CSV table of N, CA and C in Angstrom, one decimal:
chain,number,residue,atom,x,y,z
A,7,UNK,N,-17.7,-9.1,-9.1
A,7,UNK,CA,-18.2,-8.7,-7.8
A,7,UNK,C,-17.3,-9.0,-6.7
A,8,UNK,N,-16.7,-10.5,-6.4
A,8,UNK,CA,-15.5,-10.3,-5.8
A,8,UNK,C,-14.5,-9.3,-5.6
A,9,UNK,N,-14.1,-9.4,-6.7
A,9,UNK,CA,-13.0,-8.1,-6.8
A,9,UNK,C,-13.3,-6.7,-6.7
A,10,UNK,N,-14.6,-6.0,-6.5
A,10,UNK,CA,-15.1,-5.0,-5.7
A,10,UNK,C,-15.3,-4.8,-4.7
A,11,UNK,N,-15.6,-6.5,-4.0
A,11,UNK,CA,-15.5,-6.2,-3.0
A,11,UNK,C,-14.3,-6.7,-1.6
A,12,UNK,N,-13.2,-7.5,-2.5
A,12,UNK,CA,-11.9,-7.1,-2.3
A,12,UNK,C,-11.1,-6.1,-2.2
A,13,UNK,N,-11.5,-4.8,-3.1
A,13,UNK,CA,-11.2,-3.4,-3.4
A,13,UNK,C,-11.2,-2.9,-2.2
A,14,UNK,N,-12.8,-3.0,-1.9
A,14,UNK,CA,-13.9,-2.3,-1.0
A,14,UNK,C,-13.3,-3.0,0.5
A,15,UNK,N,-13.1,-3.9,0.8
A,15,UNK,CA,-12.7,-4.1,2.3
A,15,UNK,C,-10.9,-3.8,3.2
A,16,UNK,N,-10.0,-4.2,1.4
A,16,UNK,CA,-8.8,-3.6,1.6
A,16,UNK,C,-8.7,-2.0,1.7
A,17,UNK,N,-9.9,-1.6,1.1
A,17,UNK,CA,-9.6,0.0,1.5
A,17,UNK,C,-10.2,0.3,2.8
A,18,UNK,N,-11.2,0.1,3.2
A,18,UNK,CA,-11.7,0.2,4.4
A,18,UNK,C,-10.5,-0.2,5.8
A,19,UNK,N,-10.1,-1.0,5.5
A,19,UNK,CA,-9.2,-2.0,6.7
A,19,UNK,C,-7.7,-1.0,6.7
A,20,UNK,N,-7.3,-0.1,5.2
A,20,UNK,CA,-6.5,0.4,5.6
A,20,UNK,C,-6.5,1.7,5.7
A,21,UNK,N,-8.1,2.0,5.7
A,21,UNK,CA,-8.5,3.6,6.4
A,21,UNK,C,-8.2,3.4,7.5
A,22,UNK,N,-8.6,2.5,8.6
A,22,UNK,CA,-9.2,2.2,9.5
A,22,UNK,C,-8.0,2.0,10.5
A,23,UNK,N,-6.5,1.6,9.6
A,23,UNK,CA,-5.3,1.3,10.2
A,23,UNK,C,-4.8,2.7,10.0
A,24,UNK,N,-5.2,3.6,9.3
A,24,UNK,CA,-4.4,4.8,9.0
A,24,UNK,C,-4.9,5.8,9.8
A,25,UNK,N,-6.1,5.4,10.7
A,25,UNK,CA,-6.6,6.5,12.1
A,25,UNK,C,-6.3,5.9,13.2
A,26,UNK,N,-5.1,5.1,13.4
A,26,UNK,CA,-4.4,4.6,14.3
A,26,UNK,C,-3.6,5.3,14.6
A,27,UNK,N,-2.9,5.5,16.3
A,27,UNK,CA,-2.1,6.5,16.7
A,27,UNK,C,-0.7,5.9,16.2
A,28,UNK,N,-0.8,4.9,15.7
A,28,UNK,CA,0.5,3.8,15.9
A,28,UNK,C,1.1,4.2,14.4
A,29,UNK,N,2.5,4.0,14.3
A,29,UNK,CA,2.7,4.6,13.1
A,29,UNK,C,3.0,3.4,12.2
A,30,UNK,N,3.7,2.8,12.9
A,30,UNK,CA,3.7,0.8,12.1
A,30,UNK,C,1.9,0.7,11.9
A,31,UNK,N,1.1,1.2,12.1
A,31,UNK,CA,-0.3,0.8,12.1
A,31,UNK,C,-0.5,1.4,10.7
A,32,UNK,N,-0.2,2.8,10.7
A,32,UNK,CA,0.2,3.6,9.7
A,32,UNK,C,0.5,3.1,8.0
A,33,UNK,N,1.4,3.1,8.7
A,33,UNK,CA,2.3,2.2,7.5
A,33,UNK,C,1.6,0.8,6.7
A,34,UNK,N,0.8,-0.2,7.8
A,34,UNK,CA,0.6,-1.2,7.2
A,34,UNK,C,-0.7,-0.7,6.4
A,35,UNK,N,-1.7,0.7,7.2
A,35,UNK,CA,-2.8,0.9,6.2
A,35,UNK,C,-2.5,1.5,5.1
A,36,UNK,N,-1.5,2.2,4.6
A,36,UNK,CA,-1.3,2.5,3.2
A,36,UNK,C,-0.8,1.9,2.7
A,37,UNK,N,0.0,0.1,3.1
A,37,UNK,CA,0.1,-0.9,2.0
A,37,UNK,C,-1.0,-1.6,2.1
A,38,UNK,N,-2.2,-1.8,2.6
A,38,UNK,CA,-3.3,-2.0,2.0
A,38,UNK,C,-4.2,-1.4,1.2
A,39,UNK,N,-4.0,-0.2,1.4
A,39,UNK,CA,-5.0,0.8,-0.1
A,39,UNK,C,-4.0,1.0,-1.0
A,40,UNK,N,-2.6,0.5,-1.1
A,40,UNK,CA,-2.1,0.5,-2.1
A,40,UNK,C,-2.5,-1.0,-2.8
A,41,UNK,N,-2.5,-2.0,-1.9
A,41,UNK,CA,-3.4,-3.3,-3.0
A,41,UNK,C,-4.0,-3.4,-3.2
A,42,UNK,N,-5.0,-2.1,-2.8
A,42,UNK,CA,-6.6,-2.3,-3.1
A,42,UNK,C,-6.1,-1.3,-4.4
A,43,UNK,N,-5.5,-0.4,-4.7
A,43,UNK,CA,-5.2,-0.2,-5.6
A,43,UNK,C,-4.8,-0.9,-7.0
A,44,UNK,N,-3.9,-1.5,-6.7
A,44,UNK,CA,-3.3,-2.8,-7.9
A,44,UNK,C,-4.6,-3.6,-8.0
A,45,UNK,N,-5.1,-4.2,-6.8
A,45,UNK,CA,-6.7,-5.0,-7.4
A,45,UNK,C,-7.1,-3.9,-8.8
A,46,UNK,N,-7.4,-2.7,-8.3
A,46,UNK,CA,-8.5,-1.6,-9.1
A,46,UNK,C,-7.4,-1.9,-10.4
A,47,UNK,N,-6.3,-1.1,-10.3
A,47,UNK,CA,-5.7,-1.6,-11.9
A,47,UNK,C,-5.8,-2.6,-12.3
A,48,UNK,N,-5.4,-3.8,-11.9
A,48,UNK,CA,-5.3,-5.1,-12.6
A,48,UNK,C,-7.3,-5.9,-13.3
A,49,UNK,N,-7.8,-5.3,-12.5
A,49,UNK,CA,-9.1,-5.8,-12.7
A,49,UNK,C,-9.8,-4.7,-14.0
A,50,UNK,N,-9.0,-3.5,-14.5
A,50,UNK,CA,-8.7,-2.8,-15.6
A,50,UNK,C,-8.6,-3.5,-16.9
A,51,UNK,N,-7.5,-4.2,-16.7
A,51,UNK,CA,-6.8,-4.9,-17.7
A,51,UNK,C,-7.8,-6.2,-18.8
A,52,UNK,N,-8.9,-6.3,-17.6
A,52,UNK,CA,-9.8,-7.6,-18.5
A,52,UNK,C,-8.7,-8.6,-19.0
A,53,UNK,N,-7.8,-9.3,-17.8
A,53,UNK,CA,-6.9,-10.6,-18.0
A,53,UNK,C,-8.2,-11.8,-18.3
A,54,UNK,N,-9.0,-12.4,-18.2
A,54,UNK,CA,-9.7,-13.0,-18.1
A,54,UNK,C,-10.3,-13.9,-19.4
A,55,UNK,N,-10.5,-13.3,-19.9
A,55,UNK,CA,-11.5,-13.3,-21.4
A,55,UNK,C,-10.4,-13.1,-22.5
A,56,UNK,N,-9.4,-12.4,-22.0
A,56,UNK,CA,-7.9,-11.8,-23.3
A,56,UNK,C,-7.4,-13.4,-23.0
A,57,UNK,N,-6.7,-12.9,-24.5
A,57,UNK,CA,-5.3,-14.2,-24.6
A,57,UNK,C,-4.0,-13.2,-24.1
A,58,UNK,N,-3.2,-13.9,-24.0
A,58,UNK,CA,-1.7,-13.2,-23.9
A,58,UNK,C,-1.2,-12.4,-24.9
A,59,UNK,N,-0.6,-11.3,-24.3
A,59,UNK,CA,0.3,-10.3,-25.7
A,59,UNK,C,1.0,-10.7,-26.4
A,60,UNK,N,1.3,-11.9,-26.9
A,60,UNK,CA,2.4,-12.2,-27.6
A,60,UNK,C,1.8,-12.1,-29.1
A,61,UNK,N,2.6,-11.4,-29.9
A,61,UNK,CA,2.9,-10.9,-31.2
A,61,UNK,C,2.7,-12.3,-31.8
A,62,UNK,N,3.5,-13.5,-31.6
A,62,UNK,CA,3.2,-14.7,-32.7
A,62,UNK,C,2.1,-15.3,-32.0
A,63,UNK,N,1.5,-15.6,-30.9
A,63,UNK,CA,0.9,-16.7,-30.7
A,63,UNK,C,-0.4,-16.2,-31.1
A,64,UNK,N,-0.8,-15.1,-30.4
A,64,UNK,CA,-2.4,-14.0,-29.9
A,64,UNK,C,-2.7,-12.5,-31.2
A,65,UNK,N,-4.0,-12.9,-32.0
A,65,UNK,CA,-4.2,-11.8,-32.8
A,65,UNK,C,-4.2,-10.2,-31.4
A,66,UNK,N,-3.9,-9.3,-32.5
A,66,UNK,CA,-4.0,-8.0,-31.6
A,66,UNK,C,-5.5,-7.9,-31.0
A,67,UNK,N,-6.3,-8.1,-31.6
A,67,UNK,CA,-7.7,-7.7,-31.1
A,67,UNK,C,-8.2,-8.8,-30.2
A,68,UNK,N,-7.8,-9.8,-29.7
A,68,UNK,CA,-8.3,-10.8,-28.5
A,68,UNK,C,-7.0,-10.5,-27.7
A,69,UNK,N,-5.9,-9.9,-27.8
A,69,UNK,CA,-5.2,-9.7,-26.9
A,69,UNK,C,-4.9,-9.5,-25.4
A,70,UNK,N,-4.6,-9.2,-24.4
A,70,UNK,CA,-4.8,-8.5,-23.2
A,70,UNK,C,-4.2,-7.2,-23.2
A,71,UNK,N,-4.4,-6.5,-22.8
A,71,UNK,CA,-3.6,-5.2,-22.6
A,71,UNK,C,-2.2,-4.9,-21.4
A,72,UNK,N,-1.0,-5.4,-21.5
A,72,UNK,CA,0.0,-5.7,-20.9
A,72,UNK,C,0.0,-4.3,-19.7
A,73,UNK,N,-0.3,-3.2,-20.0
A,73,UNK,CA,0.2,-1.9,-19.5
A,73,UNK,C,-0.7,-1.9,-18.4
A,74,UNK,N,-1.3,-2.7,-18.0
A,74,UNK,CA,-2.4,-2.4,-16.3
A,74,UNK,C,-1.0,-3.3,-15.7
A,75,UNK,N,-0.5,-4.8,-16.0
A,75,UNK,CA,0.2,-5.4,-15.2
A,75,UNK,C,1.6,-4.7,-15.3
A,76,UNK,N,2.0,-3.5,-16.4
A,76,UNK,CA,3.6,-3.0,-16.1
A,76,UNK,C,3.4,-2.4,-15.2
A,77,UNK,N,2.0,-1.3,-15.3
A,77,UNK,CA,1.8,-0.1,-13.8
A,77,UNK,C,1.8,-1.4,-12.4
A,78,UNK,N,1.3,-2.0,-12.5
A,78,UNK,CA,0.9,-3.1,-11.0
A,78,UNK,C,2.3,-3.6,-10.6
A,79,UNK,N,3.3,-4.0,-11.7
A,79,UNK,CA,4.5,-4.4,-11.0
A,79,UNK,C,4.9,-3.2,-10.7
A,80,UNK,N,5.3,-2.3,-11.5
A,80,UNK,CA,5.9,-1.2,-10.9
A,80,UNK,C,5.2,0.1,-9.7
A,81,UNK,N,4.1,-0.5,-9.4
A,81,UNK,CA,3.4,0.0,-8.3
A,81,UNK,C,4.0,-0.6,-7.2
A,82,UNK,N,3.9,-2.1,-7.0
A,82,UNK,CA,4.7,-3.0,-6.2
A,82,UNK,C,5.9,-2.5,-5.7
A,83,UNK,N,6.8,-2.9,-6.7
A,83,UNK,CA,8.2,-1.8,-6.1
A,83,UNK,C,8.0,-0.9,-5.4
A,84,UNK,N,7.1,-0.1,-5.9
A,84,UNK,CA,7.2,1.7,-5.1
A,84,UNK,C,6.8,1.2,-4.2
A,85,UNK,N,5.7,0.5,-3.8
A,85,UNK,CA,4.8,0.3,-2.2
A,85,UNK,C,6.0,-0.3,-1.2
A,86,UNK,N,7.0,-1.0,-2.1
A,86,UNK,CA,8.0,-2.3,-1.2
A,86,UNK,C,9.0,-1.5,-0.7
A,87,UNK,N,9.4,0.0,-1.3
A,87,UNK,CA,10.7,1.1,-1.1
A,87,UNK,C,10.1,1.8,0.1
A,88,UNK,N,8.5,2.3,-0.1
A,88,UNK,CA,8.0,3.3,0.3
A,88,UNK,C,7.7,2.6,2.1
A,89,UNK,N,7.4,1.2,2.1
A,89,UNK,CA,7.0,0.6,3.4
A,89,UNK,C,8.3,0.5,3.8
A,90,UNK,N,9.7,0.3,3.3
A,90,UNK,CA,10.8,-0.2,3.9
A,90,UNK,C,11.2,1.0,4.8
A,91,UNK,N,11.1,2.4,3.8
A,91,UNK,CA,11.6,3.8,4.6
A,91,UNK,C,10.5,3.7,5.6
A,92,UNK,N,9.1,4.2,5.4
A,92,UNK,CA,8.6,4.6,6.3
A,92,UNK,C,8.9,3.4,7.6
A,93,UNK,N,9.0,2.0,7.8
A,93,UNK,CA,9.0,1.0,8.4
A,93,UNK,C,10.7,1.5,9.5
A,94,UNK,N,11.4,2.1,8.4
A,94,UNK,CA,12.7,2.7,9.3
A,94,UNK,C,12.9,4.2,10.1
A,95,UNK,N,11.6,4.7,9.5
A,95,UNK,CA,11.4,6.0,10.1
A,95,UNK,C,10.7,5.7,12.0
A,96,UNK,N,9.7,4.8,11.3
A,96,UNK,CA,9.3,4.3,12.9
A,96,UNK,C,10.0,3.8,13.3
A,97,UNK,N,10.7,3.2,13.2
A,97,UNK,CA,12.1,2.3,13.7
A,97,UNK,C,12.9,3.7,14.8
A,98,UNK,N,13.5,4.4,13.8
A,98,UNK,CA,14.1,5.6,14.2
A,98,UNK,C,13.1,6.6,15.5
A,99,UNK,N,12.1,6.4,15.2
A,99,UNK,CA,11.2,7.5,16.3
A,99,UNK,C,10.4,6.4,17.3
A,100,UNK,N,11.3,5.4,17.7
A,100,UNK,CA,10.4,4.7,18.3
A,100,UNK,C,10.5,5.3,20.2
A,101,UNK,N,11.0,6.5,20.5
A,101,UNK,CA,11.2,6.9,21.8
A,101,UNK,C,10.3,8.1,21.9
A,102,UNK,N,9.1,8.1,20.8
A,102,UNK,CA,8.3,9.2,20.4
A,102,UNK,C,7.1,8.4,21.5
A,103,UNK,N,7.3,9.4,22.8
A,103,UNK,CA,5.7,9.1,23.3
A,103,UNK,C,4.7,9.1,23.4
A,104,UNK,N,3.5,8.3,22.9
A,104,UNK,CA,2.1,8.9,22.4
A,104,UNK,C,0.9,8.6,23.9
A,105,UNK,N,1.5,8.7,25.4
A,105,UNK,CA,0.6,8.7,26.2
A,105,UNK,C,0.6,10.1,27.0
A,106,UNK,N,2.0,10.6,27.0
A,106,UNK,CA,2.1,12.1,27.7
A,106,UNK,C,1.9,12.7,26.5
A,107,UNK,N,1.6,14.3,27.4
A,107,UNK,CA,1.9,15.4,26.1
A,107,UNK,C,3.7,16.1,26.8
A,108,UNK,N,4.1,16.4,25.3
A,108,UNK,CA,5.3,16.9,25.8
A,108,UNK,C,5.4,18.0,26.9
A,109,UNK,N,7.0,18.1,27.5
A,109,UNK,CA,6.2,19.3,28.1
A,109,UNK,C,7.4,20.3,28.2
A,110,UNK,N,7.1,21.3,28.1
A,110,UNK,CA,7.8,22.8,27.7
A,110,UNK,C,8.2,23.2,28.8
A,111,UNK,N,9.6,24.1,28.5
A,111,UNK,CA,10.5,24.9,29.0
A,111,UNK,C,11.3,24.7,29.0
A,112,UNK,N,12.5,25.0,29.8
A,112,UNK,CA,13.9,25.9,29.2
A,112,UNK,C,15.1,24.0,29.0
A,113,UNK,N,14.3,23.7,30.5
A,113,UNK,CA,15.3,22.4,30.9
A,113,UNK,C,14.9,21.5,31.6
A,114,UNK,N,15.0,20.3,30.8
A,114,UNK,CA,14.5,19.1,31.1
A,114,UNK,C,14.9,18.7,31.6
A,115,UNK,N,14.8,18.4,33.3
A,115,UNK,CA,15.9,17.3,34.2
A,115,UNK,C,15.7,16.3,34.1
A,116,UNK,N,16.3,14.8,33.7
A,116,UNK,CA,16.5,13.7,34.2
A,116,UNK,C,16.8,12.6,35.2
């Protein structure tokens, strides 16, 4: 029940950052519904009650199922690449004004 509703508040929190005008706001709400994701995988796996995969120590059938925590690490990576770019893309557009609207024609005086 915890872990649902750790699922349940990390997704919410990063809906809630992802209807932010802010794009760093942005950013941090899709690395939270990406951990509410890994929660949802790893809470797949039934770590809990399983023994470890190992071939000599653990019969196959009380085993745990290793392939929820390969996707989770390798989910990680992708979230850690995917926040670095987007984290440099806002970096890059940070002269992007979000209180005017732009405004049109031929030539902009400064």
């Amino acid at each position: 029940m915890i872990l649902a509703v750790t699922v349940g508040v990390l997704t919410a929190g990063g809906v809630y950052l992802l209807l932010q005008r802010s794009m760093v706001r942005a950013v941090f709400g899709l690395t939270l519904i990406s951990h509410a994701a890994n929660f949802a995988l790893l809470a797949s796996g039934v770590p809990a009650w399983r023994g470890e995969p190992l071939a000599d120590r653990t019969d196959i059938a009380v085993s745990a199922d290793p392939l929820p925590q390969a996707f989770v690490l390798t989910a990680i990576v992708i979230t850690l690449a995917v926040t670095i770019f987007m984290l440099a893309m806002a970096v890059l557009g940070h002269d992007d004004d979000q209180y005017r609207t732009p405004e049109t024609g031929e030539a902009h005086q400064q």
